[in-house]
XYZ file of C-alpha atoms in Angstrom:
265
model
C 19.407 13.874 -29.494
C 21.461 17.326 -30.851
C 25.114 17.806 -31.184
C 24.854 19.951 -28.213
C 22.425 18.224 -25.798
C 23.876 16.015 -23.348
C 22.589 12.561 -22.622
C 21.027 13.407 -19.403
C 19.034 16.239 -21.263
C 17.861 14.247 -23.975
C 16.950 11.449 -21.564
C 14.871 13.962 -19.436
C 13.253 15.512 -22.503
C 12.178 12.096 -24.034
C 10.551 11.021 -21.053
C 8.737 14.490 -20.357
C 7.419 13.943 -23.984
C 6.473 10.326 -23.257
C 3.589 11.975 -20.544
C 3.056 14.820 -22.418
C 5.150 16.743 -20.073
C 7.629 18.402 -22.360
C 7.579 22.107 -23.457
C 6.443 22.996 -27.033
C 8.683 25.961 -27.641
C 11.505 24.135 -29.620
C 9.748 20.639 -30.098
C 12.340 18.051 -30.958
C 12.491 16.538 -34.692
C 11.994 13.078 -33.322
C 8.393 14.386 -31.705
C 6.993 13.785 -35.249
C 8.196 10.350 -35.840
C 5.474 8.007 -36.324
C 7.331 5.721 -34.497
C 7.266 7.894 -31.288
C 3.449 7.724 -31.005
C 3.792 4.126 -31.205
C 6.194 3.892 -28.441
C 4.561 6.698 -26.100
C 1.256 4.210 -26.614
C 3.286 1.270 -25.631
C 4.925 2.701 -22.616
C 1.385 4.258 -21.312
C -0.663 0.858 -21.867
C 2.512 -0.966 -19.802
C 1.713 1.649 -17.137
C -1.936 1.015 -16.981
C -1.408 -2.562 -17.004
C 0.789 -2.280 -14.154
C -1.926 -0.253 -12.118
C -4.840 -2.615 -13.080
C -2.282 -5.774 -11.551
C -1.400 -3.254 -8.418
C -5.060 -2.140 -7.692
C -6.771 -5.303 -8.489
C -9.815 -4.816 -6.067
C -10.359 -1.242 -6.986
C -10.623 -2.598 -10.854
C -12.873 -5.145 -9.680
C -15.012 -2.529 -7.696
C -15.290 -0.250 -10.633
C -15.046 -2.186 -13.596
C -12.158 -2.461 -16.211
C -13.232 0.269 -18.501
C -13.762 3.056 -15.520
C -10.654 1.528 -14.197
C -8.396 2.398 -17.087
C -10.060 5.554 -18.066
C -9.152 6.791 -14.471
C -5.171 5.046 -14.907
C -4.860 6.933 -18.099
C -4.977 9.971 -16.065
C -3.280 8.933 -13.252
C -0.211 7.851 -15.470
C -0.235 11.234 -17.376
C -0.003 12.858 -14.215
C 2.127 10.640 -12.086
C 4.615 8.666 -14.892
C 6.507 6.182 -13.049
C 9.931 6.953 -11.283
C 11.438 3.698 -11.171
C 11.886 1.087 -13.944
C 10.545 -1.509 -11.906
C 6.360 -1.268 -12.106
C 6.085 -3.574 -9.513
C 4.944 -1.189 -7.166
C 3.787 1.665 -9.395
C 0.956 3.785 -8.095
C 2.149 5.088 -4.901
C -0.205 8.372 -5.064
C -3.196 6.662 -6.490
C -4.930 6.623 -3.337
C -4.685 10.456 -3.086
C -5.752 10.564 -6.708
C -8.847 9.082 -5.995
C -9.823 10.631 -3.167
C -9.727 13.951 -5.142
C -11.018 12.239 -8.585
C -14.386 13.761 -9.247
C -15.575 10.758 -10.845
C -15.103 8.720 -7.869
C -17.033 10.836 -5.590
C -19.973 8.885 -4.784
C -17.571 5.657 -3.950
C -16.068 7.182 -0.793
C -14.504 4.112 0.253
C -12.505 3.670 -2.896
C -9.248 5.326 -1.708
C -9.351 2.970 1.584
C -9.695 -0.022 -0.871
C -6.592 1.558 -2.787
C -4.675 1.768 0.189
C -4.933 -1.655 1.092
C -3.940 -2.894 -2.358
C -0.935 -0.779 -1.940
C -0.323 -2.737 1.483
C -0.593 -5.896 -0.243
C 2.376 -4.584 -2.703
C 4.588 -3.493 -0.383
C 4.112 -6.125 2.080
C 4.765 -8.720 -0.996
C 8.207 -7.023 -1.668
C 9.064 -6.009 1.835
C 12.408 -7.271 3.360
C 12.568 -10.537 5.184
C 13.268 -10.841 8.898
C 12.660 -13.073 11.907
C 9.494 -12.313 13.864
C 9.569 -11.993 17.437
C 8.510 -15.143 19.332
C 6.355 -14.928 22.706
C 9.224 -16.951 24.352
C 11.524 -14.299 24.223
C 9.295 -11.456 25.382
C 8.407 -14.312 28.126
C 12.164 -14.107 29.260
C 12.258 -10.320 30.182
C 11.605 -9.090 33.710
C 8.107 -6.763 33.718
C 10.581 -3.755 33.869
C 12.868 -4.803 30.793
C 9.347 -5.667 29.102
C 7.634 -2.353 29.837
C 10.783 -0.690 28.551
C 11.490 -2.528 25.262
C 10.872 -1.425 22.133
C 8.827 -3.652 19.563
C 9.589 -3.416 15.719
C 7.167 -3.674 13.375
C 8.036 -6.555 10.788
C 9.062 -4.850 7.190
C 6.156 -6.808 5.981
C 3.346 -6.025 8.279
C 1.331 -2.919 6.900
C -2.119 -2.006 8.979
C -4.837 0.763 8.590
C -7.854 1.866 10.450
C -10.967 3.148 8.568
C -13.137 5.082 11.013
C -16.218 5.464 8.774
C -16.510 2.837 6.376
C -15.934 -1.150 6.270
C -13.328 -0.832 4.109
C -11.621 -4.297 5.101
C -14.508 -6.174 4.480
C -14.999 -4.307 1.213
C -11.612 -5.098 -0.142
C -11.365 -8.750 1.021
C -14.564 -9.084 -0.864
C -12.781 -7.616 -4.101
C -9.248 -9.205 -3.707
C -8.978 -11.594 -6.230
C -7.421 -14.844 -4.569
C -7.918 -17.641 -7.423
C -10.178 -18.768 -10.208
C -12.643 -20.001 -7.521
C -13.211 -16.687 -5.500
C -16.654 -15.834 -4.791
C -17.926 -12.477 -2.923
C -19.536 -13.133 0.442
C -23.129 -12.556 0.228
C -23.417 -11.482 4.011
C -24.759 -7.721 4.124
C -22.198 -5.301 5.321
C -22.070 -3.447 8.467
C -21.455 0.080 7.277
C -18.867 0.728 10.966
C -15.096 1.478 10.984
C -12.816 -1.404 10.607
C -8.763 -2.151 10.313
C -6.924 -4.479 8.584
C -3.323 -6.247 9.210
C -1.191 -7.582 6.147
C 1.679 -10.037 7.226
C 3.688 -12.058 5.134
C 4.936 -14.698 7.570
C 6.231 -17.048 4.903
C 6.148 -16.537 1.224
C 2.597 -15.353 0.642
C 0.698 -12.466 2.060
C -1.830 -13.077 4.470
C -4.344 -10.464 5.769
C -6.490 -10.284 8.726
C -9.074 -8.028 10.542
C -7.365 -5.668 13.193
C -8.928 -3.315 16.045
C -8.301 0.216 16.680
C -6.244 -0.955 19.405
C -4.113 -3.087 17.258
C -3.618 -0.204 14.900
C -2.720 2.296 17.895
C -0.335 -0.278 19.156
C 1.539 -1.038 16.135
C 1.743 2.814 15.421
C 3.250 3.452 18.491
C 5.732 0.764 17.950
C 6.467 2.084 14.508
C 7.468 5.576 16.145
C 9.732 3.829 18.137
C 7.789 3.983 22.128
C 8.291 1.770 24.625
C 6.009 -1.357 25.033
C 4.345 0.902 27.935
C 3.590 3.744 25.652
C 2.241 1.550 23.090
C 0.186 -0.081 25.328
C -1.038 2.880 26.965
C -2.162 3.863 23.313
C -3.940 1.172 22.438
C -5.962 1.366 25.416
C -6.996 5.207 24.978
C -8.358 3.846 21.464
C -10.245 1.120 22.925
C -10.585 1.082 26.780
C -12.280 -2.342 26.549
C -9.364 -4.116 25.145
C -7.573 -7.085 26.291
C -4.068 -5.517 25.859
C -2.259 -9.022 26.745
C -4.458 -10.518 23.397
C -3.427 -7.500 21.278
C 0.071 -8.410 21.652
C -0.288 -12.031 21.474
C -2.559 -11.696 18.275
C 0.405 -9.252 17.041
C 3.060 -12.030 17.745
C 0.918 -14.770 16.422
C 0.672 -12.885 13.178
C 4.116 -12.142 12.409
C 3.990 -8.461 12.887
C 6.059 -7.853 15.227
C 9.906 -8.789 14.287
C 13.347 -9.310 16.456
C 14.841 -5.739 17.432
C 18.385 -4.785 16.604
C 18.877 -3.424 19.746
C 18.757 -5.096 23.122
C 16.995 -7.136 24.500
C 16.431 -8.902 21.396
C 19.809 -9.400 19.831
C 19.779 -13.017 19.272
C 21.545 -13.639 22.448
C 18.868 -15.240 24.456
C 19.675 -18.735 25.427
């Protein structure tokens, strides 16, 4: 840091130089130091390691060498914005969608999305899941007017064209004895729901109606509107079963607004 350079300017220039984003008009003297190259390589490796840890299903599908080569390009374009790397890689899905070398793997961005959902579910805030008994206390009018709030740890996604959920769960490492499913994939749209009812993230298939219902709830729509949108997504669906399944999975939490204020007897 020079005498005229503020600490904030130095930190900005240093961070940019680490990822090759600084200007070369007036290079700082410390850029020529061998130790800086060592530090830059160490930081880049830490980011690549974090990305591999955060997207294990993607890494397993494409192989470690391919993944780390792609990750190096991603890190150079998207340096971390947070000192914690536990959820690093938010733009990785979009990066893969536009990555020429992944052009033959149309399902890969979706797999990355579900890896991301797992990370966000893992670190989400705690909340009390809504119990079916609480809904049973409401009159029909109150029930249709109430706004159900998705649990902070609930994450869901629907994929129209590909069996992304099946591909993802077959490649999500869950232990040393994990083995891939040998059943043939049916190439059709699928959905996924990830929740964390306890300390462990869990996942299950989700239908188009489940995802539409949760989308409506996340947008603040009353239950009547959420039910209508779920029915539009799948006219054959049993809406009672949809709601029961989401409650059972812990995907809905108690709302801060009536009628779920914790005042029920």
